[in-house]
Amino acid sequence: MIVEDEFGKMYTLSENNQAVVMLAKQSDSFIFVQQYRRTVNDYVIQLPGGMVEAGEDLEVAVRREFLEEVGGQCGAIQYLGSLTPASWISNVVTHVLVVSHKF
């Protein structure tokens, strides 16, 4: 839902506001993905991740997003913590995890 405050500033509020982002290692390198993002009308380079589906466990979301974005299975998962990366415009809480790429 998009709301506007008394000063005309727009905010995005999501009922399902949980996301994951992964610091995914493969050997001595981190994995990044390139995706088109309509909000900036361009391709961006970013860490793999995405929204957690309603009722979905974080580990399940990490494994699903890793498969969708990297095309493989992830190994061990380590939870680092959470942050609200764009709190000035959105209520999305992003959980940060470290994962290893499983061959």
Backbone as a ProteinNet text record, in pm:
[ID]
protein_1_A
[PRIMARY]
MIVEDEFGKMYTLSENNQAVVMLAKQSDSFIFVQQYRRTVNDYVIQLPGGMVEAGEDLEVAVRREFLEEVGGQCGAIQYLGSLTPASWISNVVTHVLVVSHKF
[TERTIARY]
84.3	0	89.9	53.5	127.2	46	111.3	45.1	123.5	54.8	116.6	99	206.9	194.8	148	136.9	84.4	175.9	300.7	395.8	407	325.1	326	428.8	496.3	594.9	523.9	567.2	504.7	582.4	509	567.5	502.4	580.5	528	520.6	401.7	381.9	333.9	405.3	370.7	322.6	210.7	163.9	262	304.8	406.6	539.8	607.2	721.7	855.7	867.1	990.8	1065.4	1195.1	1278.4	1407.5	1477.5	1607.8	1707.9	1831.7	1941.7	2057.9	2130.8	2233.7	2372	2465.2	2606.2	2646.7	2645.3	2666.5	2809.2	2881.9	3021.7	3035	3119.8	3161.6	3313.4	3381.3	3526.8	3561	3643.4	3682.8	3609.1	3499.1	3426.5	3281.4	3221.3	3078.9	3002.1	2881	2795	2703	2696.6	2603.8	2515.7	2399.8	2309.5	2279.6	2253.9	2214.2	2068.1	1984.6	1841.2	1787.8	1687.1	1617.5	1521.9	1523.7	1433	1352.7	1222.5	1133.7	1139.7	1162	1163.6	1273.7	1383.3	1491.7	1506.2	1420.8	1420.1	1558.7	1624.7	1760.2	1795.7	1906.1	1962	2048.7	2043.6	2125.1	2200.8	2313.5	2391.8	2361.3	2322.5	2285.8	2312.5	2304.6	2314.3	2186.6	2193.9	2071.7	1981	1851.8	1756.5	1618.4	1524.7	1388.5	1293.3	1167.4	1064.2	1038	1008.3	966.7	816	771	628	557.4	431.5	353.8	359.8	399.4	406.8	530.1	617.7	735.6	848.1	914.7	1030	1147	1230.6	1341.8	1436.4	1467.4	1558.2	1497.6	1368.8	1301.1	1306	1283.6	1288.5	1427.6	1531	1669	1697.5	1661.8	1689.2	1610	1485.6	1402.8	1460.3	1492.1	1546.5	1682.3	1764.5	1895.2	1878.4	1788.3	1762.1	1708.5	1614	1554.6	1657.7	1742.3	1830.1	1968.1	2018.1	2151.8	2144.5	2034	2016.7	2082.3	2105.2	2168	2120.9	2171.3	2139	2241	2196	2291.5	2318.4	2435.7	2475.6	2438.9	2538.9	2518.1	2464.8	2378	2317.8	2349.8	2397.9	2427.5	2352.2	2268.5	2190.8	2279.4	2285	2363.7	2279.9	2157.1	2071.3	1975.7	1906.3	1809.8	1832.4	1780.3	1789.2	1668.9	1643.6	1538.6	1608.8	1647.5	1738.1	1682.4	1552.3	1495	1380.3	1408.1	1302.7	1237.4	1301.9	1244.4	1134.1	1122.1	1016.7	941.8	990.1	929.6	944.3	851.6	858.5	916.8	979.9	1036.1	1156.2	1153.4	1262.3	1339.5	1470	1553	1641.4	1633.5	1716.3	1840.9	1957.5	2084.6	2143.9	2178.8	2232.7	2356.6	2445	2560	2530.6	2549.6	2527.8	2647.5	2666.7	2769.9	2702.2	2769.1	2716.4	2750.1	2651.3	2668.8	2680.9	2784.9	2806.6	2742.1
-116.2	0	124	221.6	347.6	452	518.5	622.3	752.5	861.7	993.9	1062.8	1123.9	1194.5	1338.6	1414.4	1550.9	1645.9	1603.4	1685.9	1643.1	1546.6	1500.2	1391.6	1341.9	1236.3	1101.2	1019.5	890	778.7	681.4	566.8	439	331.8	201.1	118.3	74.7	-9.1	-145.4	-248.4	-384.1	-461.5	-530.4	-617.8	-733.3	-789.1	-893	-821.7	-781.7	-691.4	-755.4	-886.4	-955.6	-993.6	-968.1	-1001.4	-1065.6	-1130.9	-1188.5	-1139.6	-1124	-1094.7	-1182.7	-1235	-1332.2	-1285.5	-1298	-1286.3	-1428.8	-1457.7	-1594.2	-1610.2	-1700.8	-1722.3	-1843.8	-1828.3	-1940.6	-1931.7	-2024.2	-2019.7	-1892.8	-1805.5	-1682.1	-1559.1	-1579.2	-1468.1	-1465.5	-1347.4	-1334.5	-1341.5	-1392	-1404.5	-1283.6	-1221.3	-1112.6	-1152.9	-1091.5	-1116.4	-984.3	-992.9	-876	-894.2	-796.3	-805.1	-670.4	-676.6	-554.8	-515.6	-389	-336.5	-221.9	-239.8	-140.3	-5.9	-9.5	116	211.2	157.7	242.4	232.3	150.5	132.1	97.3	5.4	-31.6	-165.2	-221.4	-340.2	-297.2	-372.6	-344	-470.9	-450.8	-560.3	-559.5	-674.5	-679.6	-817.6	-825.6	-954.2	-1032.8	-1166.3	-1244.6	-1228.3	-1229.9	-1217	-1188	-1168.8	-1138.5	-1143.1	-1132.8	-1128.4	-1267.4	-1270.3	-1392	-1403.8	-1517.9	-1537.6	-1549.2	-1510.5	-1513.7	-1653.2	-1659.5	-1785.6	-1869.2	-1820.9	-1897.7	-1881.9	-1990	-1989.7	-1921.3	-1848.6	-1776.6	-1870.1	-1985.1	-2078.3	-2127.7	-2154.9	-2196.9	-2085	-1961.1	-1846.3	-1828.5	-1843.9	-1831	-1936	-2059.7	-2167.3	-2146.5	-2100.9	-2076.1	-1961.7	-1849.4	-1733.6	-1764.4	-1840.9	-1876.4	-1959.7	-2054.8	-2137.3	-2052.4	-1962.6	-1876.8	-1782.5	-1723.3	-1617.5	-1665.2	-1771.2	-1819.4	-1947.7	-2020.6	-2142.4	-2263.2	-2260	-2373.5	-2385.9	-2486.8	-2511	-2440	-2390	-2332.7	-2434.4	-2422.3	-2511.4	-2452.9	-2438.6	-2387.8	-2245.1	-2214.3	-2081.7	-2027.3	-1903.4	-1837.5	-1705	-1686.6	-1563.6	-1456.1	-1337.4	-1227	-1125.8	-1104.1	-1006.4	-945.5	-842.2	-777.5	-627	-564.9	-420.3	-371.6	-244	-180.8	-85.4	-135.5	-60.4	67	81.1	202.4	252.8	268.9	304	439	523	653.1	642.6	524.9	508.7	376.5	281.3	148.3	84.4	-6	-77.5	-218	-247.8	-380.4	-403.6	-516.9	-560.4	-667	-647.5	-740.9	-819.2	-951.6	-1040.7	-1073.6	-1058.3	-1077.8	-1211.2	-1293.4	-1425.5	-1451.6	-1534.3	-1580.3	-1723.1	-1751.2	-1887.6	-1929.5	-2059.3	-2110.6	-2175.6	-2169.8	-2231.2	-2379.5	-2462.8	-2608	-2659.8	-2731.9	-2784.8	-2921.4
0	0	0	-79.2	-84.4	-8.8	85.8	164.5	151.1	173.7	166.5	300.9	351.9	479.4	456.5	563.8	555.4	478.2	451.2	376.7	230.2	190.1	52.1	22.7	126.2	106.8	96.9	-0.9	-25.7	44.3	98.7	166.7	114.6	113.2	78.3	205.7	240.5	358.6	312.8	352.8	314	434.8	419.1	525.6	540.8	428.5	427.5	405	513.7	502	538.9	525	558.5	430.4	428.1	312.8	361.9	268.7	299.1	195.7	239	148.5	193.5	95	126.4	85.7	177.7	145.7	110.9	-17.1	-64.6	-113.9	-51.7	-89.7	-178.6	-278	-360.6	-366.7	-301.8	-284.4	-206.7	-264	-195.5	-248.3	-320.4	-381.9	-335	-339.3	-311.4	-442.7	-436.9	-554.3	-561.5	-678.1	-705.7	-822.3	-833.6	-945.3	-1015	-1145.4	-1222.2	-1259.2	-1222.8	-1249.1	-1295.5	-1380.2	-1421.3	-1309.9	-1273.1	-1170.8	-1229.7	-1234.3	-1293.8	-1221.8	-1090.8	-1014.8	-1059.5	-1112	-1161.1	-1312.9	-1376.7	-1521.6	-1575.4	-1504.9	-1544.3	-1478.7	-1522.5	-1458.9	-1342.4	-1234.2	-1117	-1077.3	-1014.5	-957.3	-807.8	-755.5	-614.2	-557.4	-426.5	-358.9	-384.4	-389.9	-406.2	-284.4	-308.5	-199.3	-253.4	-163.8	-204.6	-86.7	-117.4	-14.1	44	172.4	241.5	222.9	176.9	156.9	291.9	297.7	421.9	484.4	611.1	683.4	653.3	567.4	526.5	628.6	661.1	748.9	677.7	752.1	690.2	614.7	670.7	602.7	471.7	472.3	349.7	246.8	290.7	200	141	223.4	175.8	69.7	96.4	0.1	-129.4	-118.6	-237.5	-320.1	-254.4	-325.5	-387.5	-318	-372.5	-498.7	-495.2	-612.6	-727.4	-698.6	-801.4	-863.7	-782.5	-831.7	-874	-812.1	-844.1	-927.7	-913.5	-990.7	-929.2	-800.4	-733.3	-589.9	-525.6	-385.2	-297.2	-183	-88.9	21.3	78.7	186.3	321.1	406.2	542.1	539.5	635.6	647.7	786.1	790.3	917.6	922.1	1024.8	1041.4	1103.2	1040.3	1093.3	1170.1	1127	1192.2	1092.2	1135.6	1046.3	1044.6	939.4	925.8	846.5	853.4	775	679.7	560.2	473.9	412.4	404.3	344.7	431.8	559.6	655.9	628.2	550.5	517.4	412.4	344.7	244.6	254.6	336.4	338.5	475.9	508	634.8	620	507.4	484.3	576	647	733	656.4	641.7	566.5	661.3	651.5	731.6	649.1	710.8	641.4	686.2	587.5	615.8	531.6	581.7	505.2	463.7	336	286.8	202.9	194.2	105.9	-13.3	-127.4	-249.2	-244.2	-267	-262.6	-404.8	-433.7	-568.5	-582.9
[MASK]
+++++++++++++++++++++++++++++++++++++++++++++++++++++++++++++++++++++++++++++++++++++++++++++++++++++++

